Short mmCIF file of C-alpha atoms in Angstrom, two decimals:
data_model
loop_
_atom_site.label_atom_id
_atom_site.label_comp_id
_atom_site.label_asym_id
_atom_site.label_seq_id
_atom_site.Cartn_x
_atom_site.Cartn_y
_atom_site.Cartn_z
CA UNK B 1 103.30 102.93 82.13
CA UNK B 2 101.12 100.27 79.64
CA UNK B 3 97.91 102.31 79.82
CA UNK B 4 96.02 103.07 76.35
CA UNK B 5 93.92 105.94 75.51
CA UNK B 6 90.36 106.25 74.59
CA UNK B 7 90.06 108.81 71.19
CA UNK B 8 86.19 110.87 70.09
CA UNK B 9 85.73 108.18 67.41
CA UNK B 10 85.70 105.19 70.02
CA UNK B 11 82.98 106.40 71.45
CA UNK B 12 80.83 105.73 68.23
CA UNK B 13 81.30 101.30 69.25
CA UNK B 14 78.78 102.82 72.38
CA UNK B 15 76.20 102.31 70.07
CA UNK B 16 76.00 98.88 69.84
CA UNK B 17 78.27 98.18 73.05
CA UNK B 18 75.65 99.60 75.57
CA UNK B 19 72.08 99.99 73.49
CA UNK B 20 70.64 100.71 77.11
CA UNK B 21 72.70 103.71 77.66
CA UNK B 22 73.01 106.96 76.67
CA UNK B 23 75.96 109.04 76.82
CA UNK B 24 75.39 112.34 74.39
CA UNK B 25 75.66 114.78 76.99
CA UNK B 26 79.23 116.20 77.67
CA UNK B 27 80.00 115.50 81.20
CA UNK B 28 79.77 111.48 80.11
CA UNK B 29 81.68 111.57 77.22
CA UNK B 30 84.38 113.81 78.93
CA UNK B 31 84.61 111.28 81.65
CA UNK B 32 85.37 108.36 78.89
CA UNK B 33 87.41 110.01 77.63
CA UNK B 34 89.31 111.06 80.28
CA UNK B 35 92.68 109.36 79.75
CA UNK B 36 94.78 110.19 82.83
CA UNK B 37 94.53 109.83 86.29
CA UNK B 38 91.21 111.85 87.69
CA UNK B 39 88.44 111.79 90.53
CA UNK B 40 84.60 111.87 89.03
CA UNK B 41 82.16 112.90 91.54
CA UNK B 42 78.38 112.18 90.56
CA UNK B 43 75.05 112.38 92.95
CA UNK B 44 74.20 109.17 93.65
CA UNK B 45 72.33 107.10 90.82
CA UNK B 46 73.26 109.21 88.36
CA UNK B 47 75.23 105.73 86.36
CA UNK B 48 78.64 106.46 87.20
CA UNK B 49 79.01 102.37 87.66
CA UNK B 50 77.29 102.00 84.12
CA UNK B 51 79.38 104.60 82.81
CA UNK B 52 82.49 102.63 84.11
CA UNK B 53 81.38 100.03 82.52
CA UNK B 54 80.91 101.20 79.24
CA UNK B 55 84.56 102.47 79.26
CA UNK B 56 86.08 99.08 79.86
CA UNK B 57 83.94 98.06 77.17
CA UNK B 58 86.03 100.34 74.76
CA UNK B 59 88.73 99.61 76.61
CA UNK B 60 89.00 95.88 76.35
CA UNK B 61 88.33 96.30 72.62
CA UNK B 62 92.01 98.04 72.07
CA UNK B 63 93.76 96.39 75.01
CA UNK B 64 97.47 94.94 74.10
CA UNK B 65 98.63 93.59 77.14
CA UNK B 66 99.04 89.93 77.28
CA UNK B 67 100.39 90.18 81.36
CA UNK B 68 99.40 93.49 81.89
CA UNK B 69 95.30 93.88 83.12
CA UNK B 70 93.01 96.40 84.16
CA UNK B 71 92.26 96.85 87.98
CA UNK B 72 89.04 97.71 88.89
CA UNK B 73 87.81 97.92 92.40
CA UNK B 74 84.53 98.35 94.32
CA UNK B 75 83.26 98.16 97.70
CA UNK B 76 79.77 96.10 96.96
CA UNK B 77 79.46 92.18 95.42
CA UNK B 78 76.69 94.35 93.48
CA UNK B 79 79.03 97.10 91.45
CA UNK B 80 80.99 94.20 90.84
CA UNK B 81 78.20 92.08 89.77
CA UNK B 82 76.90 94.79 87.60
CA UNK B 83 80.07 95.99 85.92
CA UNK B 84 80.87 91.79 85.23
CA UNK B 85 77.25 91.74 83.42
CA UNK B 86 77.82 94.24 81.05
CA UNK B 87 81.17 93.37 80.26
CA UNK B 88 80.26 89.67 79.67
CA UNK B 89 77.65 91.13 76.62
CA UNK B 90 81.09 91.00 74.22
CA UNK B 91 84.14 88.51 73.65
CA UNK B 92 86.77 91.33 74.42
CA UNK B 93 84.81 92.64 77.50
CA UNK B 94 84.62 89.13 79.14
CA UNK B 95 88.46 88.74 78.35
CA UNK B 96 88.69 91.67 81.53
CA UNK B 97 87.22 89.04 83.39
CA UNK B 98 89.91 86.71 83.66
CA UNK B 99 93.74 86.99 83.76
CA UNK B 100 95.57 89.21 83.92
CA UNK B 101 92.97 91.89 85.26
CA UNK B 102 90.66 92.08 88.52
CA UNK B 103 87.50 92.65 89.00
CA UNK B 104 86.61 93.02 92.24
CA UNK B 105 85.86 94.23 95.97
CA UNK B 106 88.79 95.73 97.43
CA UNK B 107 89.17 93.67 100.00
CA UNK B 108 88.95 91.08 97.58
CA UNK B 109 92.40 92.54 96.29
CA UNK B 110 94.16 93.13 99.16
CA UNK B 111 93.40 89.51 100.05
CA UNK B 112 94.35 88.29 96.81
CA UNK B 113 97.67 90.33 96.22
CA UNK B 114 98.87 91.06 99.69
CA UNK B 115 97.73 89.88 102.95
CA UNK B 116 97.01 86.21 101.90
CA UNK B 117 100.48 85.46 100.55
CA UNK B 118 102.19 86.65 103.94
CA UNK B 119 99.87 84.91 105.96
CA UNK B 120 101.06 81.84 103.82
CA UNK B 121 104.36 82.60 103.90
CA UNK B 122 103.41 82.70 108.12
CA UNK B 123 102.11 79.32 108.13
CA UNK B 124 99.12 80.97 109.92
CA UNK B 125 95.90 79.45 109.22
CA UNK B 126 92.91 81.50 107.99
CA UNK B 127 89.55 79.97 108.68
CA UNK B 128 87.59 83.18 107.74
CA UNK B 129 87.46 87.08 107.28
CA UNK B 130 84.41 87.91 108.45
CA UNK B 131 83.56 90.84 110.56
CA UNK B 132 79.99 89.14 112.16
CA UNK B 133 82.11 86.03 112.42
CA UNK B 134 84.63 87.03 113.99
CA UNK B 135 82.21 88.90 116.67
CA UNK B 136 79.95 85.66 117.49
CA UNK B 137 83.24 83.53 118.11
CA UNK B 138 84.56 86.83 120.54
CA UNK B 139 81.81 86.56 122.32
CA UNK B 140 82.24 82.40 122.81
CA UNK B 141 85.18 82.55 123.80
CA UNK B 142 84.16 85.02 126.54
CA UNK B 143 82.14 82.75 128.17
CA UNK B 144 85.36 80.40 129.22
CA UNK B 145 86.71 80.49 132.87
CA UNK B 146 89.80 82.46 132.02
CA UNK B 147 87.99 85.33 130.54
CA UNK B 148 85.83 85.81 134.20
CA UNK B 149 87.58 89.15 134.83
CA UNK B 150 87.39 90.79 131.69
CA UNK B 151 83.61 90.45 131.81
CA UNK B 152 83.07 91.94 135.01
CA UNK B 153 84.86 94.83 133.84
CA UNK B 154 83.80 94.71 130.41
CA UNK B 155 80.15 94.54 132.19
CA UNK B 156 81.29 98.23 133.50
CA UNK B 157 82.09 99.81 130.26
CA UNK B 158 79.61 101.88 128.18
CA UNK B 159 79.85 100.08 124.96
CA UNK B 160 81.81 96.50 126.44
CA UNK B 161 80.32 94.31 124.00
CA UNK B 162 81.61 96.54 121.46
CA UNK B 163 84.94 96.06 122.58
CA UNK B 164 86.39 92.40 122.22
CA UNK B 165 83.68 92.42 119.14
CA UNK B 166 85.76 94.86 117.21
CA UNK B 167 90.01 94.35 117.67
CA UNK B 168 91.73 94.44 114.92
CA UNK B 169 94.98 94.33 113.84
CA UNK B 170 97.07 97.87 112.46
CA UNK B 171 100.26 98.24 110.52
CA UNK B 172 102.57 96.21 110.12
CA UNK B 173 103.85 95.72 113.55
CA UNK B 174 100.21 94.11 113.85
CA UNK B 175 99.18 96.56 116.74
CA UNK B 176 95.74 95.72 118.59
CA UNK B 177 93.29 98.65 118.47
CA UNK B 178 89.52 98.65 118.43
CA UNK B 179 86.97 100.41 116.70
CA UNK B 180 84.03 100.67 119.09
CA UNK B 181 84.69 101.73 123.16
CA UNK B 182 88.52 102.17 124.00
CA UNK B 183 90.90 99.67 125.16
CA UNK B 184 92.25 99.60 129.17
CA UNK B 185 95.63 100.23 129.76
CA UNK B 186 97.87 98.28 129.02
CA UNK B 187 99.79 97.63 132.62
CA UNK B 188 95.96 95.86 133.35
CA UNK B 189 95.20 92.24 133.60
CA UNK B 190 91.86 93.31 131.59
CA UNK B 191 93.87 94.26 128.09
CA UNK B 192 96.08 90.96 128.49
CA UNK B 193 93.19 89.22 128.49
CA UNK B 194 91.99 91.50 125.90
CA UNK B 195 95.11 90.16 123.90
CA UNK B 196 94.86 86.64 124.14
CA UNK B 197 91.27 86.59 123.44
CA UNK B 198 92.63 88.17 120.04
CA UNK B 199 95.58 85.47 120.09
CA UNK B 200 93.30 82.90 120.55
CA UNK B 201 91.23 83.99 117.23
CA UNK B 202 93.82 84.55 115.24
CA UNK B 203 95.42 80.91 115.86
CA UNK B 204 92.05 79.74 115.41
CA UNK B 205 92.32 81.71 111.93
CA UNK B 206 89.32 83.81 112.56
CA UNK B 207 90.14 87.24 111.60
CA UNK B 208 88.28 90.66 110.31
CA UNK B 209 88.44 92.60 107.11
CA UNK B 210 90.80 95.31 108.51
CA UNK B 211 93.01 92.78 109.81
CA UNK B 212 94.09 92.58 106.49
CA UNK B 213 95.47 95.92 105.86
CA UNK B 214 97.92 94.78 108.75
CA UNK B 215 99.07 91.80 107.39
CA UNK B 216 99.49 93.77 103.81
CA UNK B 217 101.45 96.57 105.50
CA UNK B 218 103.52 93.44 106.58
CA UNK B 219 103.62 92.65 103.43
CA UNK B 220 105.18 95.72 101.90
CA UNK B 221 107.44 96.14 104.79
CA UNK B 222 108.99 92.49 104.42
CA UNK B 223 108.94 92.64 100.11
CA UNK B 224 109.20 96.59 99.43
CA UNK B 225 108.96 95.54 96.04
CA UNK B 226 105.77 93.99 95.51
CA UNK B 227 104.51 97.54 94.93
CA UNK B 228 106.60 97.40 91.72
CA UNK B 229 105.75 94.09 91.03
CA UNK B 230 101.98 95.24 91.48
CA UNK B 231 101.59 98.41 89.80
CA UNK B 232 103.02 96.96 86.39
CA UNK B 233 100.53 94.65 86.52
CA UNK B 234 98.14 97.10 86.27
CA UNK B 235 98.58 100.40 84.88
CA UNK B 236 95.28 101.22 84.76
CA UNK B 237 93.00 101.50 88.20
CA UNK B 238 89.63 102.21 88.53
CA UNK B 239 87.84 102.84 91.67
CA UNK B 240 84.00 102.40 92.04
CA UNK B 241 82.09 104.05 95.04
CA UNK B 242 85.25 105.77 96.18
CA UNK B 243 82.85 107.46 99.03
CA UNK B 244 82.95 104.35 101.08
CA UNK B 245 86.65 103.93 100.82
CA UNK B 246 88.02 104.71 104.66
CA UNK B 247 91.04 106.48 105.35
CA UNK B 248 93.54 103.42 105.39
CA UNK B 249 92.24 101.50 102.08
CA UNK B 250 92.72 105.42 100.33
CA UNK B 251 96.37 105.41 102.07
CA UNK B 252 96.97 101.91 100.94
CA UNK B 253 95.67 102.20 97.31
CA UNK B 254 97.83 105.31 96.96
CA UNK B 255 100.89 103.66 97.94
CA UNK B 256 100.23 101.23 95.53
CA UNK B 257 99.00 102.97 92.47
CA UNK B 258 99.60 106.86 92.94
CA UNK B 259 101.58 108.39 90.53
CA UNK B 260 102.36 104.70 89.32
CA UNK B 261 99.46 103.61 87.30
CA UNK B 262 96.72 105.54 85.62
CA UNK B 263 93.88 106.13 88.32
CA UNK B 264 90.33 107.28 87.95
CA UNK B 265 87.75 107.06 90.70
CA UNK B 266 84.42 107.31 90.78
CA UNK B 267 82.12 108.71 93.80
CA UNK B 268 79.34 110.85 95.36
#
């Protein structure tokens, strides 16, 4: 493990690293100082993304590694904005925003690392990830002659237009589920149909963000070691707005990083 420690008398570059911010009170400077792996819960806007911030700051200023970055991951295009702003303010903290560390959304990451090299190494197209997108072009497709059956009974369902609006792709054996209504049996001509509408997007190379933990599982079952190959990369991991992390990017994260690279997260 590469990571690098953060001693009381670092804390002093705060003063002209973040001007803005204040961090005299003990709970902050116990979190920046918190070296090992560790889960920081805050109420919401209480600066726990400024306070991340602030630590790569010091961070970047005593950071060795040539081929060895910082992770850090969020859920918003804003967290990630913000943390990118205030890290840009100094020479070393815009060095964390290029090679070899990540900044980023985590499915940004996952892209990036996993699921897009197998689906290259697949020769399968991708188009777009897009949730919305891939709902609109569902319900296109619906509209063709082949699909007449599966709209009469889709028509009978409580939530139908929920259903061919939502499949997605799970593990690595690239199972179809869906995440609003419930799909029909599978002896019926309604989930083959079902199925090829999903065949039909993903040739098409319209997919959705959880597809993507699929084709990653795929990815660490076909090249086990790419979580070696991963974690040395980054032995340090930070985690912004862990409370909108679902159950399956936690499980994923963990495989890669748990026990493996230093991990702090930061939540409500």
């Amino acid at each position: 493990m590469s990571a690098i420690s953060l001693l009381a008398e670092d804390l002093d570059e705060l003063a002209t690293l973040a001007k803005d911010l204040n961090f005299d009170d003990a709970e902050r400077r116990s979190a920046l100082l918190e070296n090992g792996s560790r889960d920081f819960n805050a109420v919401p806007g209480s600066g726990k993304t400024s306070l991340l911030a602030a630590k790569l700051l010091l961070l970047a200023k005593k950071w060795p590694h040539a081929r060895r970055g910082i992770c850090v991951l969020s859920h918003t295009n804003v967290a990630r904005d913000e943390i990118a702003q205030r890290l840009a303010v100094t020479t070393e903290g815009a060095q964390l925003l290029g090679y070899p560390h990540f900044i980023g959304t985590i499915h940004g990451f996952v892209n990036q690392y996993f699921a897009m090299p197998v689906l290259r190494s697949l020769g399968q197209k991708v188009d777009v990830i897009d949730d919305l997108v891939f709902a609109n072009k569902a319900q296109s497709l619906l509209r063709l002659g082949m699909f007449a059956g599966l709209r009469v009974y889709l028509e009978n369902q409580n939530n139908g237009e929920g259903i061919p609006s939502t499949l997605f792709y799970r593990t690595a054996e690239l199972d179809v589920q869906v995440e609003s209504g419930s799909l029909p049996g599978a002896h019926t001509a309604s989930y083959k149909s079902l199925m090829k509408l999903k065949a039909m997007l993903t040739e098409a190379g319209i997919f959705r963000y959880r597809d993507m933990f699929a084709y990653s599982d795929l990815a660490l079952k076909s090249c086990p070691h790419l979580v070696d190959v991963v974690h040395r990369r980054f032995p340090m991991v930070f985690i912004d707005e862990m409370q909108d992390t679902s159950w399956d990017q936690e499980s994923f994260l963990n495989r890669i990083f748990d026990g493996k690279s230093v991990m702090q997260r930061f939540g409500d």
